[in-house]
């Protein structure tokens, strides 16, 4: 390319999910010149649109915007939940602040902008019975898409500089500080060098790195890789979550989640049956636990070992015991299931395990959202503070924006870009725009090979041998397939092969790091399960696994202590 388009801005936000969108809005509201780079379409891709539940935790169904007296009780319940949810690896001081935000600011903010929580005829919030831990917007399963659609409309009406279908490729450093990023507009074939006083990285935590994944095609763990290559520290990224009750068929519907969570307007919850038609897990046994995913998976493992289920099917969700009117009125999945000539009220729905979100991420200061690199802030679940949740990540976005404003106001001008870095990254990106050799694999084909290797060797059930096989397969792909990888066309416009080629390299780098983290942790914890170390070992392994790139380019892994000021595990 003869010319690179240059953009200068105060705040650069990378990622258009709930965290990135909220950060961009908050920065813009405070007068910052804000640029928002979104790999897909703002509010229509990524992870946040699949956030169907909103944690509520109330002792009664009062209007969330008026209920002040029970805030402390709600925060305590939320803290207890998040402690377990993060397998006691989350930042508990941060979680306390985020929980308070959730109950005092999040709900009023979304409702003041037209996204209303489901209420009954008396105007009271409809929640699960009797624990009242869950709420939803319109229907259970729709909350995320509605909230993101709302924020998309607000941002489009604002003066935020929005770059959609534009993928960030590298963070730019100068004198030890992050000063911007490069980005490829793959619709128009434009390459940008973006100079910013501060960068907020908010690329999310749900990535399409295995054959079955809740992450969309946009998710290649690029946020982890960009931060790692820039010198940031990664934390607990071996702690990979899985869904046990996502629909198995059709496979294109693998993101359709059949909730084991509490269902609003009823005391009933989903049940799992094996291939012999026998009940092996009832979500109702986890009383007061709004997310029994780990319990589901542990019970499923036993069924797989007994030959009564597979990870990719032959077990089933049942809602036949739930009131039909509740499913029809409040459960978004009900109408979808009808499209494949099944009925939630009468049929068992076949399930399969699906790679979901990650407990870990980029190490971040929970007070300010600062990484260890000046100029780089982290917002949302690409960070390591907590395992997602729309209220939490929107809180992150606001705090990151506030820290960004302080940094912008402290600088009289933008720090200059390193032109050598920009030139090197431009060369790297455009070298991928090749259509030879003719017998080489397309990037999409290489992606499938990577995902197949992860499904076979780095699934929920894994051990030292399988993890090493996965790592060796990635090295083989990198050494043998990448040099031969080509695109179908070298057009600059709408070239998704080009984006996939960039993704392949990020996927390989992220997964090699994650596998090394997984080999390092010698226990099972929450969603992280090693059959060669099947037990949770709080005495030796209740600690963070952290990693950073050495000066020689290798990964250095070590551990750090865990702080547990509020919520501690009961088991030893």
XYZ file of C-alpha atoms in Angstrom:
572
model
C 0.000 0.000 0.000
C 1.425 3.358 -0.999
C -0.099 5.366 1.815
C -1.265 4.770 5.373
C -4.167 6.805 6.716
C -3.221 8.549 9.949
C -5.690 9.323 12.725
C -4.968 11.366 15.834
C -7.288 11.072 18.797
C -7.389 11.518 22.556
C -8.865 8.136 23.422
C -8.726 5.022 21.257
C -11.142 2.246 22.274
C -10.586 -1.167 20.688
C -13.647 -3.406 20.924
C -17.354 -2.743 20.482
C -18.974 -4.920 23.138
C -20.579 -3.599 26.311
C -17.233 -2.592 27.877
C -15.867 -0.815 24.818
C -19.135 0.890 23.922
C -19.635 2.131 27.487
C -16.032 3.338 27.680
C -16.392 5.258 24.413
C -19.631 6.870 25.573
C -18.181 7.852 28.948
C -15.028 9.317 27.397
C -17.028 11.199 24.777
C -19.408 12.550 27.423
C -16.398 14.086 29.179
C -15.297 15.952 26.071
C -12.643 13.545 24.828
C -11.982 13.129 21.122
C -12.813 9.430 20.949
C -12.201 6.815 18.262
C -13.913 3.409 18.542
C -12.547 0.495 16.485
C -14.900 -2.487 16.120
C -13.837 -5.681 14.364
C -17.408 -6.577 13.420
C -20.502 -4.403 13.680
C -21.085 -2.433 16.848
C -23.863 -4.061 18.872
C -24.312 -6.899 16.383
C -21.249 -9.135 16.862
C -18.973 -10.352 19.622
C -19.852 -11.717 23.043
C -22.082 -9.133 24.721
C -25.077 -9.797 22.488
C -25.262 -13.336 23.919
C -25.528 -12.188 27.535
C -29.088 -13.324 28.126
C -29.279 -13.100 31.929
C -28.888 -10.186 34.317
C -27.910 -11.042 37.883
C -30.300 -9.346 40.274
C -30.008 -10.849 43.778
C -32.873 -9.244 45.625
C -34.672 -10.070 48.832
C -37.858 -8.788 47.223
C -39.099 -7.673 43.832
C -38.970 -3.936 44.396
C -38.205 -1.550 41.563
C -34.416 -1.699 41.199
C -34.187 2.063 40.768
C -35.930 2.724 44.111
C -34.777 -0.100 46.342
C -32.103 1.518 48.523
C -32.514 -0.263 51.844
C -31.328 -3.678 50.711
C -28.323 -2.587 48.615
C -25.792 -3.964 51.102
C -27.591 -7.318 51.152
C -27.661 -7.439 47.347
C -23.959 -6.604 47.145
C -23.130 -9.359 49.638
C -25.123 -11.929 47.649
C -23.478 -10.791 44.428
C -20.040 -11.013 46.052
C -20.690 -14.573 47.265
C -21.770 -15.507 43.759
C -18.813 -13.847 41.997
C -16.284 -15.389 44.387
C -17.422 -18.878 43.396
C -17.960 -17.837 39.775
C -14.288 -16.842 39.440
C -13.109 -19.943 41.347
C -11.775 -17.540 44.016
C -9.294 -16.024 41.569
C -11.174 -12.765 40.933
C -10.262 -9.365 42.385
C -12.650 -9.173 45.354
C -12.127 -5.474 46.113
C -13.019 -4.747 42.513
C -16.015 -7.107 42.675
C -17.401 -5.255 45.678
C -17.337 -1.942 43.808
C -18.704 -3.489 40.628
C -21.512 -5.193 42.570
C -22.521 -1.884 44.135
C -22.558 -0.287 40.681
C -24.708 -3.117 39.352
C -27.431 -2.521 41.927
C -27.352 1.272 42.114
C -26.434 2.512 38.618
C -26.601 -0.201 35.942
C -30.332 -0.903 36.028
C -31.442 2.739 36.248
C -29.086 3.634 33.379
C -30.356 1.021 30.922
C -34.013 1.637 31.825
C -33.626 5.400 31.416
C -32.514 4.618 27.863
C -35.417 2.382 26.947
C -34.269 -1.146 27.883
C -36.817 -2.304 30.436
C -36.535 -5.175 32.876
C -39.399 -7.678 32.693
C -42.158 -6.813 35.161
C -45.493 -8.330 36.065
C -48.904 -6.661 35.932
C -48.185 -4.939 39.243
C -44.982 -3.413 37.912
C -42.733 -5.652 40.012
C -39.596 -7.281 38.592
C -40.154 -10.855 37.433
C -37.442 -13.075 38.886
C -36.823 -16.709 39.705
C -38.536 -18.305 42.678
C -37.787 -18.344 45.552
C -34.201 -16.989 45.462
C -34.766 -13.958 43.222
C -31.281 -13.987 41.696
C -32.037 -13.384 38.008
C -33.812 -10.825 35.847
C -34.041 -10.200 32.113
C -35.004 -7.644 29.496
C -38.081 -8.658 27.438
C -37.287 -12.391 27.592
C -34.606 -14.544 29.185
C -31.921 -14.835 26.524
C -32.455 -11.404 24.927
C -30.950 -8.935 27.413
C -27.545 -8.542 25.758
C -28.807 -7.949 22.234
C -31.266 -5.290 23.421
C -28.707 -3.446 25.537
C -26.142 -3.483 22.732
C -28.704 -2.275 20.192
C -29.488 0.617 22.524
C -25.824 1.593 22.855
C -25.267 1.264 19.105
C -27.996 3.834 18.464
C -26.579 6.257 21.036
C -23.049 5.996 19.639
C -24.155 6.430 16.032
C -25.941 9.643 17.020
C -22.846 10.905 18.861
C -19.655 12.430 17.461
C -17.583 9.370 18.381
C -15.390 8.400 15.411
C -16.675 4.870 14.734
C -14.660 2.487 12.575
C -16.673 -0.714 12.030
C -15.469 -3.876 10.277
C -11.987 -2.688 11.164
C -9.624 -5.016 12.988
C -6.844 -3.705 15.201
C -3.614 -5.535 14.374
C -0.986 -4.202 16.783
C -0.524 -1.887 19.754
C 2.149 0.725 19.100
C 4.785 1.533 21.726
C 7.206 4.383 22.110
C 9.608 4.850 25.033
C 7.840 2.173 27.067
C 4.331 3.584 26.610
C 1.426 2.558 24.398
C 0.770 5.442 21.997
C -1.784 3.966 19.606
C -2.489 1.058 17.306
C -2.641 -0.044 13.702
C -5.926 -1.215 12.201
C -7.192 -2.670 8.931
C -10.532 -1.603 7.438
C -11.171 -4.809 5.510
C -14.287 -3.501 3.774
C -12.538 -0.593 2.068
C -8.969 -1.887 2.144
C -7.656 0.996 4.252
C -4.840 0.679 6.764
C -4.710 3.084 9.681
C -2.061 4.180 12.114
C -3.956 5.649 15.054
C -2.076 7.933 17.421
C -3.777 8.232 20.834
C -2.970 9.661 24.233
C -4.470 6.540 25.759
C -5.740 3.190 24.478
C -8.587 1.241 26.096
C -8.483 -2.423 25.075
C -11.919 -4.057 25.364
C -11.944 -7.038 23.008
C -13.873 -9.479 25.222
C -13.269 -13.011 26.456
C -15.288 -15.374 24.308
C -13.226 -16.589 21.370
C -13.887 -19.082 18.567
C -10.862 -21.258 19.308
C -12.464 -24.714 19.254
C -14.870 -26.477 16.874
C -17.803 -25.535 19.072
C -17.694 -22.080 20.611
C -20.023 -19.380 21.887
C -17.637 -16.838 20.400
C -18.442 -15.493 16.944
C -16.015 -15.514 13.985
C -14.615 -12.204 15.275
C -13.137 -13.824 18.378
C -9.510 -14.900 17.859
C -8.062 -13.849 21.258
C -6.420 -10.920 19.470
C -6.703 -8.716 22.557
C -4.575 -11.108 24.608
C -1.982 -11.291 21.842
C -1.758 -7.547 21.213
C -1.341 -6.844 24.928
C 1.178 -9.671 25.416
C 3.290 -8.541 22.458
C 3.235 -4.986 23.835
C 4.615 -6.192 27.173
C 1.495 -6.700 29.293
C 1.097 -9.549 31.762
C -1.496 -12.302 31.301
C -3.199 -13.958 34.280
C -5.148 -17.213 34.781
C -5.902 -17.747 31.083
C -5.878 -21.516 31.592
C -9.223 -21.071 33.393
C -11.368 -21.774 30.336
C -15.144 -22.084 30.769
C -17.436 -24.453 28.885
C -21.175 -24.751 28.474
C -22.630 -28.222 28.936
C -26.128 -27.398 27.681
C -25.811 -25.713 24.296
C -27.836 -27.145 21.437
C -26.044 -29.911 19.505
C -28.015 -29.740 16.267
C -28.052 -27.872 13.967
C -24.375 -27.131 14.609
C -24.786 -23.578 13.319
C -26.989 -23.004 16.376
C -24.252 -24.025 18.818
C -24.521 -20.643 20.563
C -28.155 -21.304 21.510
C -27.872 -21.852 25.246
C -30.443 -23.920 27.141
C -30.055 -22.267 30.511
C -29.349 -24.292 33.646
C -29.602 -20.946 35.437
C -32.704 -20.013 37.419
C -35.639 -19.374 35.086
C -37.645 -16.266 35.741
C -41.251 -16.647 36.932
C -40.795 -20.228 38.117
C -39.086 -22.362 40.762
C -38.135 -24.995 38.173
C -34.811 -25.321 36.352
C -33.479 -27.465 33.529
C -32.623 -31.155 33.820
C -30.069 -33.276 31.943
C -30.757 -36.826 30.697
C -28.262 -39.329 29.335
C -28.556 -41.442 26.190
C -30.460 -44.117 28.117
C -33.139 -41.602 29.049
C -32.103 -41.398 32.708
C -31.887 -38.141 34.656
C -28.295 -37.421 35.710
C -28.420 -33.742 36.686
C -31.190 -31.491 37.981
C -30.144 -27.841 38.141
C -32.533 -27.351 41.059
C -30.206 -29.290 43.378
C -27.809 -26.326 43.343
C -30.077 -24.224 45.537
C -29.143 -20.580 45.529
C -26.462 -21.126 42.849
C -27.474 -19.131 39.767
C -24.792 -20.674 37.528
C -24.456 -24.458 38.049
C -22.245 -24.909 34.980
C -19.393 -26.578 36.841
C -21.726 -29.059 38.515
C -23.256 -29.879 35.121
C -19.839 -30.571 33.638
C -18.682 -32.749 36.519
C -21.815 -34.895 36.271
C -21.409 -35.074 32.489
C -17.832 -36.360 32.828
C -19.103 -39.354 34.776
C -21.722 -40.081 32.108
C -19.045 -39.916 29.394
C -16.841 -42.331 31.334
C -19.783 -44.693 31.768
C -20.464 -44.605 28.011
C -23.873 -42.966 28.459
C -23.044 -39.606 26.839
C -20.432 -37.918 24.672
C -18.982 -34.440 24.908
C -20.446 -33.780 21.456
C -23.925 -35.199 22.077
C -26.062 -38.099 23.246
C -27.288 -36.224 26.302
C -30.283 -33.924 26.533
C -31.830 -30.921 28.251
C -35.392 -31.185 29.468
C -37.836 -28.418 30.345
C -40.892 -30.662 30.270
C -41.476 -30.086 33.979
C -41.570 -26.272 33.590
C -44.932 -24.507 33.279
C -45.693 -24.157 29.525
C -46.891 -20.567 29.902
C -43.569 -19.597 31.506
C -41.554 -21.021 28.598
C -43.748 -19.301 26.018
C -43.805 -15.905 27.696
C -40.345 -15.569 29.211
C -37.926 -17.986 27.522
C -36.440 -16.721 24.244
C -35.203 -20.187 23.220
C -38.740 -21.580 23.078
C -39.523 -20.000 19.692
C -36.171 -21.122 18.237
C -36.650 -24.756 19.155
C -39.985 -24.751 17.345
C -38.146 -23.972 14.087
C -36.579 -27.440 14.091
C -39.905 -29.154 14.773
C -39.164 -29.713 18.448
C -40.998 -28.390 21.454
C -39.475 -27.503 24.810
C -42.688 -28.524 26.519
C -42.636 -32.086 25.167
C -39.189 -32.992 23.800
C -35.682 -33.641 25.024
C -33.182 -31.371 23.260
C -29.778 -32.843 22.404
C -26.811 -30.943 23.857
C -23.088 -30.674 23.287
C -20.201 -29.057 25.163
C -19.204 -25.628 23.881
C -16.059 -23.561 24.521
C -17.262 -20.423 26.306
C -15.638 -17.499 28.135
C -12.427 -17.260 30.131
C -11.970 -16.432 33.814
C -8.521 -14.966 33.184
C -7.122 -12.366 30.830
C -4.800 -9.379 30.876
C -3.596 -8.393 34.342
C -5.250 -5.115 35.325
C -5.480 -2.747 38.278
C -9.090 -3.048 39.475
C -9.083 0.518 40.841
C -8.102 2.275 37.625
C -8.210 -0.320 34.801
C -4.517 0.325 34.139
C -2.293 -2.429 32.784
C 1.396 -2.587 33.642
C 2.153 -0.495 30.528
C 1.558 3.280 30.686
C -1.043 4.369 28.152
C -2.825 0.990 28.015
C -6.070 0.514 29.927
C -8.146 -2.663 29.997
C -11.947 -2.781 30.157
C -14.244 -5.772 30.345
C -13.594 -9.459 30.186
C -10.394 -9.336 28.165
C -9.043 -8.455 31.606
C -8.611 -10.826 34.541
C -10.794 -9.179 37.190
C -14.001 -11.201 36.928
C -15.805 -13.604 34.619
C -17.855 -11.205 32.537
C -21.399 -10.011 33.173
C -22.865 -6.933 31.491
C -23.015 -4.808 34.663
C -19.385 -5.605 35.513
C -17.943 -4.857 32.093
C -19.931 -1.631 31.768
C -18.531 -0.582 35.146
C -15.058 -1.296 33.756
C -15.789 0.901 30.766
C -16.745 3.852 32.954
C -13.701 3.499 35.227
C -11.380 3.097 32.231
C -12.863 6.229 30.655
C -12.351 8.211 33.859
C -8.706 7.106 34.064
C -8.289 7.913 30.368
C -9.596 11.438 30.895
C -7.066 11.996 33.681
C -4.234 10.841 31.414
C -5.393 12.934 28.465
C -5.590 16.042 30.645
C -2.068 15.404 31.938
C -0.549 15.402 28.436
C -0.105 18.569 26.418
C 0.115 16.609 23.168
C 0.125 13.078 21.787
C 3.367 11.152 22.120
C 4.759 10.437 18.677
C 4.436 7.066 16.961
C 7.402 4.838 16.276
C 7.484 4.964 12.474
C 9.595 1.805 12.305
C 6.886 -0.134 14.169
C 4.193 1.190 11.845
C 6.244 0.243 8.797
C 6.964 -3.260 10.131
C 3.308 -3.894 10.912
C 2.187 -2.594 7.526
C 4.592 -5.009 5.856
C 3.400 -7.916 8.017
C -0.270 -7.288 7.273
C 0.151 -6.809 3.525
C 2.473 -9.785 3.127
C -0.554 -11.912 3.998
C -2.371 -10.561 0.943
C -1.124 -13.298 -1.381
C -2.853 -15.888 -3.543
C 0.095 -18.252 -3.951
C 0.992 -21.061 -3.662
C -2.131 -22.395 -5.398
C -2.044 -25.637 -3.425
C -1.789 -23.825 -0.112
C -4.651 -23.877 2.380
C -7.016 -20.958 2.815
C -7.008 -19.242 6.233
C -10.498 -20.525 6.997
C -9.269 -24.081 6.447
C -6.328 -23.523 8.780
C -8.701 -22.134 11.403
C -10.725 -25.342 11.262
C -7.584 -27.438 11.705
C -6.645 -25.381 14.779
C -10.147 -25.695 16.236
C -10.209 -29.432 15.598
C -6.919 -29.835 17.457
C -8.319 -27.905 20.416
C -11.540 -29.919 20.431
C -9.646 -33.216 20.422
C -6.821 -32.359 22.829
C -7.776 -29.237 24.807
C -11.422 -29.878 25.598
C -13.001 -29.862 29.050
C -11.454 -33.281 29.788
C -7.678 -32.993 29.359
C -4.378 -34.148 30.826
C -0.648 -33.641 30.369
C -0.487 -35.889 27.298
C -3.423 -34.242 25.529
C -2.161 -30.740 26.296
C 1.279 -31.592 24.913
C -0.326 -33.106 21.796
C -2.308 -29.898 21.315
C 0.842 -27.814 21.670
C 2.759 -29.989 19.217
C -0.061 -29.774 16.670
C -0.026 -25.983 16.901
C 3.726 -25.938 16.340
C 3.259 -28.227 13.305
C 0.570 -25.924 11.892
C 2.800 -22.910 12.429
C 5.840 -24.499 10.798
C 4.188 -26.466 7.982
C 0.883 -24.834 7.062
C 1.422 -21.116 7.676
C 4.211 -20.715 5.082
C 1.831 -22.210 2.494
C -1.320 -20.353 3.561
C -2.842 -18.211 0.839
C -5.932 -16.142 0.119
C -8.540 -16.879 -2.515
C -8.283 -13.324 -3.809
C -5.935 -10.401 -3.247
C -8.649 -7.777 -3.450
C -8.495 -5.016 -0.858
C -12.276 -4.861 -0.469
C -14.429 -7.180 1.664
C -11.606 -9.678 1.863
C -12.554 -11.861 4.829
C -9.753 -14.291 3.954
C -7.373 -11.470 4.840
C -8.963 -11.041 8.269
C -8.898 -14.808 8.783
C -5.191 -14.859 7.944
C -4.542 -12.285 10.663
C -6.749 -14.282 13.037
C -4.855 -17.530 12.394
C -1.640 -16.050 13.730
C -3.381 -14.626 16.799
C -5.142 -17.924 17.478
C -1.888 -19.859 17.330
C -0.065 -17.438 19.617
C -2.907 -17.222 22.158
C -3.437 -20.978 22.302
C 0.265 -21.776 22.666
C 0.358 -19.445 25.671
C -2.855 -20.862 27.129
C -1.632 -24.441 26.789
C 1.562 -23.588 28.662
C -0.541 -22.024 31.422
C -2.667 -25.198 31.513
C 0.363 -27.429 31.837
C 1.688 -25.236 34.642
C -1.436 -25.463 36.872
C -1.382 -28.918 38.432
C -4.892 -29.193 39.852
C -8.520 -28.929 38.747
C -10.378 -25.735 39.638
C -13.891 -24.822 38.616
C -14.215 -25.075 34.846
C -10.535 -26.011 34.505
C -10.374 -29.804 34.663
C -7.293 -32.013 34.349
C -8.034 -35.703 34.764
C -4.420 -36.300 35.850
C -4.955 -33.790 38.682
C -8.694 -34.217 39.274
C -8.971 -32.481 42.656
C -8.998 -28.840 43.687
C -5.870 -28.116 45.728
C -6.456 -24.919 47.685
C -3.403 -25.523 49.839
C -0.943 -25.443 46.940
C -2.788 -23.953 43.977
C -5.137 -21.264 45.260
C -2.937 -18.763 43.481
C -2.737 -16.812 40.239
C -0.786 -18.183 37.291
C 0.756 -15.228 35.462
C 2.909 -14.944 32.371
C 4.829 -12.289 30.490
C 7.031 -12.147 27.423
C 10.763 -12.188 28.163
C 13.286 -10.005 26.376
C 14.330 -13.064 24.368
C 10.721 -13.557 23.210
C 9.918 -16.605 25.360
C 7.078 -16.916 27.866
C 7.962 -16.643 31.558
C 5.329 -18.162 33.890
C 5.161 -17.776 37.650
C 2.566 -17.578 40.413
C 1.223 -14.753 42.554
C -0.766 -14.918 45.811
C -4.549 -14.545 45.834
C -6.240 -11.962 48.068
C -9.485 -13.189 49.689
C -10.766 -10.340 51.907
C -14.475 -11.160 51.635
C -15.222 -14.598 50.173
C -13.177 -17.726 50.923
C -13.627 -21.304 49.723
C -15.061 -23.652 52.319
C -13.145 -26.650 51.038
C -9.450 -27.130 51.745
